[in-house]
């Protein structure tokens, strides 16, 4: 099946600000009228980092939020590409390609739970904004990180009306002391109509395990935004393979960039995902 | 044969490319994604993803790894199989003006002959590019490394196709010119050079290779001088048209291949970075 790239376009944006949020989290704000008008929750843009040939490939980032003609991206400076982005100054041009990918199926009723690990917060402000536009007000955000300074600030998930955000840190410096999946266990008691998850693949595997072990019926909409090393972002290099269960139970590969990044969690072969090596950050 | 004053390229056996700039195999799929992003019909040729007798799921991830000025890939020839290409994909190419050259890969002479036979009656297929140089599947390189084996393969496919037959050469050999001469003698209409260079990247936190099979194919601007040397050697060795490919990122890096004797070029990895690169190369070469 060929991906629908109908909205994707190259667009050179103008950097407005790179805001340091503390704990290494950065928020990049760029004037990108086309992307702002067309991005749906869970879709992403491929950002060119620098103008040279190293790093060569663009980097994929969830569109975190849109406002008028601007878009926000949330990231950490962990490698060559993201360090270049972190060094952008107001007025600098930014070469982008987007929106790309298959985003979240946004429900229009019931209560929803969003669960984030680390940078998994990235697609959620736009998702919350779309949920509210559709009339969903019962939104619980479960936000986990290693330590307090690395938690995406609760008030940034939605403005001006901040949703309910429950926090968890591995070191106990804020909120629940322990993995964010501990909070999910309690939240499932309310029988949410949708659970949306985003974070490192091992965290997503833990979310699925928690859901299954809870004994509660899985919500009708249960989706995760996954990650994979990506070449092009638009379905031609076939580099970003992720394992899903085929009809006969065997593992088949689907592309993170066009079949995902958001996939139904029921379809993903989590055993294979969890066996994949960690990110190769350079 | 070769480059014409209007920019078109006669590759022989009735195939004239409308211009010199094509999209390299493995970097453009079967054209359907790029057709949504660029005016694909302005280009000189689309060389499809490597196509095999049966559908292939491809290699386990990670399949790509970035390197200085380039990338390694180990996709493993994921493709829907030649029957799906002939029956499902070809009708979607109807009305396209860009010549479609199907890249064919296999593990035996019979595999290649079968694919060429299936494609022979398909009107939308303008030519065949024999991939004797894939570094990422078992036996992928066997034909590319042995001039005699390459010649036997080309002769066998030549016997079943009237289509223009291009052979894509591997740079992972001691003497690429010898392989080029051999496939020319066996009936190839043109050669394209080069496929990716075998490379390896170590995941420094673990000390293990990033790619699960250990090695992959290196592409991108890092290989352009290597590819240029290989293409120059091939151009000196054969009389059939040579199509240059390897690390082209702009018109200047493409022109280098024309200067050493190539009649056309393919843009590969640069398309991943900017889908419009091939069009920019085309416009740049006309200036």
XYZ file of C-alpha atoms in Angstrom:
569
model
C 0.000 0.000 0.000
C 1.339 3.410 -0.905
C 1.393 6.002 1.841
C -0.748 9.086 1.434
C 1.737 11.947 1.320
C -0.817 14.391 -0.021
C -0.198 17.049 2.623
C 3.585 16.684 2.864
C 5.663 19.523 1.489
C 9.093 21.040 1.763
C 8.882 24.273 3.695
C 11.601 26.625 4.902
C 10.536 28.046 8.227
C 11.815 30.908 10.323
C 13.066 30.074 13.808
C 11.349 32.225 16.431
C 12.961 30.850 19.568
C 14.741 27.861 21.082
C 13.532 27.816 24.659
C 15.459 25.991 27.391
C 12.947 24.347 29.718
C 15.451 22.919 32.193
C 16.716 19.403 32.598
C 17.938 19.461 29.009
C 14.469 19.775 27.453
C 14.248 22.257 24.592
C 11.272 23.709 22.774
C 11.897 24.915 19.248
C 9.316 27.348 17.875
C 9.265 27.928 14.123
C 7.040 29.901 11.782
C 5.823 27.220 9.385
C 2.426 28.183 7.939
C 1.916 25.060 5.833
C 2.873 22.624 8.579
C 0.856 24.519 11.174
C -2.211 24.332 8.949
C -1.904 20.664 8.031
C -0.272 18.754 10.917
C -2.574 16.309 12.693
C -1.880 14.892 16.170
C 0.886 12.297 16.023
C 2.253 13.346 12.643
C 5.836 14.493 12.357
C 8.176 16.659 10.354
C 11.648 15.857 9.067
C 13.968 18.680 10.093
C 17.287 19.354 8.378
C 19.995 19.843 10.980
C 22.589 22.247 9.607
C 23.293 22.729 5.923
C 26.232 20.392 5.389
C 26.466 16.696 4.592
C 27.168 15.590 8.177
C 24.741 14.904 9.660
C 23.317 13.831 6.330
C 19.821 12.699 7.167
C 16.971 14.785 8.468
C 15.691 14.120 11.981
C 12.046 13.284 12.645
C 10.166 15.267 15.305
C 6.527 15.107 16.359
C 4.691 18.329 15.773
C 4.167 19.175 19.458
C 1.700 22.001 18.973
C 0.524 24.527 16.443
C -0.683 28.052 16.965
C -1.663 30.282 14.061
C 1.278 29.946 11.652
C 3.811 28.511 14.106
C 4.750 25.003 15.230
C 6.514 23.763 18.346
C 8.934 20.833 18.599
C 10.204 19.334 21.868
C 13.608 17.673 21.973
C 16.883 17.170 23.823
C 20.363 17.931 22.460
C 21.739 14.393 22.534
C 23.518 13.984 19.179
C 25.077 15.931 16.331
C 21.761 16.798 14.733
C 19.892 17.893 17.832
C 22.905 19.937 19.009
C 22.741 21.867 15.747
C 19.029 22.479 16.285
C 19.714 23.611 19.840
C 22.103 26.244 18.468
C 19.552 27.844 16.141
C 18.985 31.551 16.640
C 15.821 33.600 16.106
C 15.570 34.449 12.424
C 17.510 31.407 11.237
C 15.918 29.412 8.396
C 14.886 25.815 9.067
C 14.414 23.359 6.195
C 11.465 21.054 6.935
C 9.454 18.328 5.227
C 6.041 17.511 6.576
C 3.564 16.656 7.823
C 4.481 12.999 7.537
C 3.223 9.771 9.038
C 0.059 8.251 10.349
C -1.150 10.052 13.476
C -3.500 9.265 16.355
C -7.126 8.240 15.872
C -8.683 11.042 17.861
C -11.826 9.953 19.740
C -14.712 12.351 20.302
C -16.261 10.992 23.502
C -15.477 9.389 26.839
C -12.448 9.756 29.060
C -8.938 9.471 27.684
C -5.546 8.753 29.185
C -2.288 10.003 27.666
C 0.851 8.382 29.001
C 4.288 9.818 28.316
C 7.782 8.698 29.149
C 10.577 11.255 28.781
C 10.288 12.993 25.419
C 7.096 11.040 24.801
C 5.290 14.226 25.763
C 6.128 15.609 22.317
C 2.932 14.817 20.383
C 0.521 15.363 23.278
C -0.172 19.133 23.312
C -1.495 18.910 19.739
C -3.452 15.766 20.611
C -5.042 17.439 23.644
C -5.967 20.458 21.581
C -7.698 18.259 18.979
C -9.453 16.152 21.644
C -10.881 19.324 23.189
C -11.915 20.650 19.793
C -13.958 17.483 19.455
C -15.548 17.976 22.842
C -13.494 15.574 24.951
C -12.812 17.227 28.316
C -12.040 14.237 30.548
C -8.319 14.065 29.774
C -5.733 12.637 32.152
C -2.041 13.013 31.325
C 0.398 10.639 33.008
C 3.832 12.181 32.639
C 6.950 10.264 33.612
C 10.658 11.096 33.486
C 13.900 10.120 35.165
C 13.923 13.186 37.408
C 11.817 16.283 38.109
C 13.870 18.643 35.961
C 13.193 16.476 32.912
C 9.409 16.536 33.243
C 7.733 18.554 30.514
C 5.983 21.316 32.500
C 2.341 20.437 33.155
C 1.069 23.885 32.173
C 2.524 23.451 28.679
C 0.363 20.465 27.756
C -2.531 22.826 27.073
C -3.171 26.513 27.479
C -4.900 28.234 29.071
C -6.873 25.370 30.642
C -4.269 22.955 31.973
C -5.444 19.332 31.912
C -5.057 17.008 34.870
C -1.423 15.907 34.848
C -0.148 13.211 37.207
C 3.625 12.978 37.384
C 6.067 10.213 38.161
C 9.851 10.250 38.422
C 12.279 7.377 38.623
C 14.195 9.109 41.426
C 11.154 10.379 43.314
C 12.071 14.058 42.980
C 8.493 14.870 41.973
C 5.185 13.033 41.986
C 4.996 9.302 42.235
C 8.339 7.633 42.950
C 8.531 4.924 40.324
C 7.648 4.194 36.705
C 4.788 6.095 35.119
C 3.100 2.776 34.372
C 2.278 2.542 38.110
C -0.054 5.500 37.572
C -1.603 3.833 34.548
C -2.741 0.892 36.668
C -4.923 3.209 38.770
C -6.164 5.156 35.754
C -7.493 2.047 34.070
C -10.126 1.743 36.823
C -12.053 4.540 35.114
C -12.423 2.433 31.929
C -11.066 5.055 29.516
C -12.338 5.015 25.947
C -8.829 5.696 24.662
C -5.266 5.301 25.862
C -2.521 7.031 23.899
C 1.110 6.309 24.705
C 4.407 7.817 23.614
C 7.931 7.283 24.853
C 10.945 5.068 24.341
C 10.017 1.652 22.954
C 10.849 -0.186 26.248
C 8.465 2.142 28.108
C 5.754 1.436 25.516
C 6.298 -2.296 26.014
C 5.820 -1.753 29.747
C 2.589 0.134 29.044
C 1.249 -2.804 27.046
C 2.287 -5.270 29.732
C 0.571 -3.158 32.394
C -2.600 -3.026 30.324
C -2.657 -6.775 29.826
C -1.786 -7.607 33.427
C -4.483 -5.272 34.780
C -7.148 -7.718 33.681
C -9.341 -4.817 32.548
C -10.757 -4.861 29.033
C -8.441 -3.069 26.656
C -9.859 0.317 25.620
C -11.324 0.472 22.115
C -8.634 2.953 21.083
C -5.203 1.946 22.282
C -2.397 3.540 20.320
C 1.292 4.250 20.692
C 3.684 6.491 18.823
C 6.799 4.407 18.171
C 10.309 5.205 17.060
C 12.835 3.601 14.729
C 16.025 4.754 13.024
C 14.680 6.541 9.959
C 16.174 7.372 6.566
C 13.754 9.315 4.397
C 10.548 9.625 6.435
C 8.270 9.174 3.402
C 8.289 5.473 2.669
C 10.954 4.947 0.035
C 14.105 3.855 1.871
C 12.302 1.111 3.845
C 14.764 1.677 6.678
C 12.452 2.219 9.654
C 10.968 -1.263 9.945
C 8.939 -2.132 13.049
C 7.521 -5.564 13.855
C 3.786 -6.142 13.842
C 1.897 -9.416 14.069
C 0.722 -10.678 10.716
C -2.634 -12.391 10.215
C -1.047 -15.814 10.709
C 0.722 -14.717 13.890
C 4.107 -14.338 12.240
C 6.136 -11.140 12.538
C 5.955 -8.816 9.579
C 7.666 -5.477 9.116
C 5.816 -2.210 8.796
C 7.349 1.217 8.304
C 7.489 3.575 11.242
C 7.361 6.573 8.879
C 4.263 5.772 6.843
C 2.432 2.904 8.593
C 3.247 4.707 11.870
C 4.632 6.343 13.844
C 1.284 5.821 15.610
C 0.204 2.193 15.576
C -2.537 0.255 17.355
C -0.767 -1.298 20.345
C -2.636 -4.568 19.784
C -0.913 -5.011 16.410
C 2.675 -4.447 17.520
C 4.874 -7.465 18.209
C 6.171 -6.164 21.538
C 8.433 -9.115 22.190
C 10.403 -8.260 19.046
C 10.279 -4.515 19.714
C 11.765 -5.002 23.167
C 14.586 -7.117 21.777
C 15.674 -4.362 19.374
C 18.929 -2.612 20.254
C 18.824 0.867 21.779
C 19.173 4.059 19.801
C 22.472 4.660 18.036
C 23.007 8.299 18.924
C 25.976 9.970 17.295
C 24.382 5.702 -28.745
C 24.743 7.991 -25.756
C 24.097 11.654 -25.053
C 22.217 13.720 -27.639
C 22.212 17.450 -28.173
C 18.695 17.825 -26.740
C 19.817 16.210 -23.485
C 18.194 12.874 -24.235
C 20.215 9.696 -23.848
C 20.053 6.764 -26.252
C 20.845 3.623 -24.280
C 20.264 1.325 -27.210
C 17.644 -1.287 -28.057
C 15.015 1.410 -28.510
C 15.356 3.027 -25.098
C 15.940 6.762 -25.156
C 15.893 8.514 -21.811
C 14.358 12.001 -22.087
C 17.220 13.428 -20.053
C 20.321 12.413 -18.139
C 19.053 12.419 -14.561
C 17.362 9.389 -13.029
C 16.357 8.146 -9.598
C 18.594 5.333 -8.341
C 17.302 1.913 -7.397
C 16.504 1.500 -3.734
C 16.004 5.191 -3.140
C 12.759 5.761 -4.985
C 10.684 2.631 -4.325
C 8.464 2.143 -7.373
C 7.885 5.873 -7.699
C 4.502 6.108 -6.008
C 5.657 8.016 -2.939
C 7.903 10.449 -4.818
C 5.147 11.029 -7.378
C 3.232 12.701 -4.529
C 6.154 14.927 -3.589
C 7.791 15.952 -6.877
C 7.045 16.247 -10.598
C 8.528 12.825 -11.248
C 7.767 12.888 -14.969
C 10.328 15.610 -15.563
C 13.081 13.089 -14.775
C 15.012 10.873 -17.146
C 14.368 7.469 -15.566
C 13.096 5.679 -12.501
C 15.170 2.669 -11.525
C 12.891 0.693 -9.206
C 13.586 -1.050 -5.956
C 15.377 -4.371 -6.473
C 12.696 -6.863 -7.456
C 12.878 -10.616 -6.873
C 10.897 -13.683 -7.928
C 9.037 -13.921 -4.636
C 8.066 -11.156 -2.227
C 10.697 -10.473 0.435
C 9.991 -9.111 3.906
C 13.491 -7.632 4.212
C 16.006 -7.727 7.027
C 15.309 -7.172 10.730
C 15.969 -3.676 12.061
C 17.883 -1.563 12.535
C 18.243 -1.300 8.779
C 19.883 2.096 8.488
C 22.730 3.822 10.288
C 24.100 7.271 9.632
C 27.836 7.771 9.085
C 30.019 10.770 8.302
C 28.659 12.152 5.035
C 26.657 9.048 4.361
C 24.536 6.192 5.552
C 24.673 2.437 5.758
C 21.679 0.386 4.792
C 20.746 -3.231 5.157
C 17.193 -3.316 3.857
C 17.456 -6.836 2.454
C 15.595 -6.210 -0.809
C 12.153 -5.842 0.711
C 9.863 -5.945 -2.312
C 6.463 -7.324 -3.338
C 7.833 -9.824 -5.896
C 7.906 -9.565 -9.659
C 4.336 -10.782 -10.228
C 2.928 -7.984 -8.074
C 5.107 -5.488 -9.914
C 3.872 -6.730 -13.290
C 0.184 -6.989 -12.410
C -0.430 -4.431 -9.638
C 2.224 -1.761 -10.072
C 2.632 -1.538 -13.849
C -0.974 -0.367 -14.460
C -0.317 2.503 -12.049
C 2.581 3.621 -14.259
C 0.264 4.037 -17.238
C 0.339 7.629 -18.336
C 3.702 8.313 -16.733
C 6.243 9.683 -19.167
C 9.291 8.858 -17.050
C 10.833 5.616 -18.338
C 10.482 2.841 -15.735
C 13.505 0.594 -15.507
C 12.858 -2.348 -13.209
C 15.833 -3.365 -11.116
C 15.937 -7.153 -10.847
C 17.799 -9.170 -8.220
C 18.127 -12.841 -7.470
C 20.197 -15.672 -6.119
C 20.484 -17.756 -9.279
C 20.482 -17.335 -13.063
C 16.996 -18.863 -13.073
C 15.724 -16.166 -10.699
C 16.865 -13.355 -12.988
C 15.598 -15.105 -16.116
C 12.221 -15.666 -14.479
C 11.885 -11.998 -13.538
C 12.927 -10.811 -16.994
C 10.442 -13.213 -18.576
C 7.576 -11.967 -16.410
C 8.438 -8.335 -17.215
C 8.976 -8.865 -20.969
C 5.313 -8.413 -22.028
C 4.683 -5.510 -19.642
C 4.412 -2.420 -21.821
C 5.101 0.010 -18.989
C 8.555 -1.470 -18.373
C 11.094 0.429 -20.461
C 14.145 -1.533 -19.446
C 15.753 -3.867 -16.958
C 18.608 -3.102 -14.631
C 20.280 -6.282 -13.407
C 21.324 -5.935 -9.800
C 24.367 -8.150 -9.517
C 25.683 -6.138 -6.643
C 23.436 -6.190 -3.572
C 25.640 -6.498 -0.496
C 22.761 -7.235 1.869
C 21.449 -10.634 0.840
C 23.086 -14.050 0.657
C 24.560 -14.556 -2.845
C 23.729 -10.928 -3.676
C 27.263 -10.226 -4.784
C 28.223 -13.580 -6.281
C 27.581 -12.551 -9.877
C 29.051 -9.108 -9.431
C 32.425 -10.352 -8.286
C 33.105 -12.952 -10.954
C 33.362 -11.704 -14.572
C 32.593 -15.144 -16.001
C 29.541 -15.671 -13.771
C 28.325 -12.150 -14.599
C 28.654 -12.906 -18.300
C 26.704 -16.169 -18.008
C 23.930 -14.325 -16.163
C 23.742 -11.511 -18.722
C 23.727 -13.941 -21.646
C 20.893 -15.928 -20.074
C 18.762 -12.831 -19.482
C 19.701 -11.431 -22.911
C 18.155 -14.555 -24.431
C 14.720 -13.833 -22.947
C 14.408 -10.069 -23.248
C 14.330 -7.515 -26.019
C 14.257 -4.770 -23.421
C 17.260 -2.548 -22.899
C 19.447 -4.440 -20.440
C 21.514 -2.418 -17.986
C 23.857 -4.138 -15.555
C 24.472 -2.441 -12.213
C 28.018 -3.088 -11.138
C 29.388 -3.603 -7.674
C 32.333 -1.514 -6.490
C 33.233 -4.266 -4.019
C 35.597 -5.939 -6.490
C 39.279 -5.812 -7.317
C 38.798 -4.959 -10.996
C 35.440 -3.382 -11.867
C 36.599 -2.807 -15.455
C 36.969 -6.557 -15.982
C 33.367 -7.178 -14.891
C 32.183 -4.307 -17.100
C 33.972 -5.704 -20.179
C 32.592 -9.130 -19.450
C 28.944 -8.024 -19.307
C 29.427 -5.881 -22.418
C 30.690 -8.907 -24.317
C 27.747 -10.956 -23.031
C 25.189 -8.556 -24.509
C 24.494 -5.834 -21.949
C 23.239 -2.628 -23.560
C 24.588 -0.371 -20.811
C 26.102 -0.492 -17.351
C 25.364 1.536 -14.249
C 28.013 2.029 -11.607
C 28.231 1.877 -8.687
C 26.114 0.121 -6.116
C 26.908 0.709 -2.430
C 30.243 0.039 -0.768
C 30.339 -2.541 2.001
C 30.677 -0.743 5.298
C 30.308 -1.299 9.012
C 29.446 0.892 11.971
C 30.059 0.106 15.619
C 27.542 1.046 18.301
C 30.034 2.583 20.667
C 28.054 2.042 23.860
C 27.917 -1.713 23.286
C 30.889 -2.364 21.003
C 28.582 -4.240 18.627
C 27.842 -3.585 14.989
C 24.844 -1.303 14.583
C 23.441 -3.356 11.700
C 22.317 -6.850 12.711
C 24.102 -8.523 9.797
C 27.295 -6.684 10.709
C 27.792 -4.888 7.436
C 25.621 -2.858 5.106
C 25.892 -0.760 1.969
C 27.440 2.694 2.275
C 25.944 5.491 0.184
C 25.779 9.265 0.221
C 28.266 12.018 -0.582
C 31.034 10.193 1.297
C 31.361 7.727 -1.614
C 31.298 10.204 -4.509
C 35.094 10.272 -5.141
C 35.250 6.479 -4.880
C 32.340 6.051 -7.268
C 33.868 8.567 -9.654
C 37.103 6.599 -9.829
C 35.198 3.382 -10.466
C 33.023 4.972 -13.156
C 36.062 6.461 -14.878
C 37.649 3.001 -14.977
C 34.454 1.508 -16.414
C 34.163 4.254 -19.039
C 37.712 3.531 -20.171
C 36.951 -0.188 -20.409
C 33.705 -0.398 -22.394
C 32.028 1.049 -25.485
C 28.441 0.780 -24.240
C 26.833 3.691 -22.351
C 27.786 4.100 -18.706
C 25.394 5.538 -16.131
C 27.148 7.103 -13.150
C 25.775 6.806 -9.630
C 27.235 7.308 -6.190
C 27.058 10.234 -3.800
C 25.537 12.814 -6.131
C 24.070 15.701 -4.145
C 23.947 18.504 -6.720
C 24.648 19.381 -10.355
C 28.384 19.816 -9.737
C 28.819 16.354 -8.225
C 26.712 14.928 -11.075
C 28.730 16.737 -13.753
C 31.879 15.020 -12.468
C 30.463 11.724 -13.714
C 29.695 13.201 -17.142
C 33.245 14.559 -17.332
C 34.746 11.083 -16.828
C 32.536 9.688 -19.577
C 29.143 8.730 -18.128
C 26.187 9.556 -20.399
C 23.637 9.753 -17.610
C 23.472 9.774 -13.822
C 21.307 8.474 -11.021
C 20.578 10.388 -7.833
C 20.214 8.119 -4.822
C 20.584 8.824 -1.126
C 20.307 12.598 -1.608
C 16.630 12.053 -2.463
C 16.068 10.896 1.120
C 17.349 14.237 2.363
C 15.564 16.331 -0.228
C 13.105 14.652 -2.613
C 13.701 17.447 -5.136
C 17.445 16.806 -5.465
C 17.210 14.986 -8.802
C 15.150 17.818 -10.284
C 17.657 20.347 -8.966
C 20.479 18.336 -10.562
C 18.574 18.261 -13.849
C 18.020 22.023 -13.818
C 21.595 22.641 -12.720
C 23.057 20.581 -15.559
C 21.022 22.595 -18.071
C 22.364 25.926 -16.796
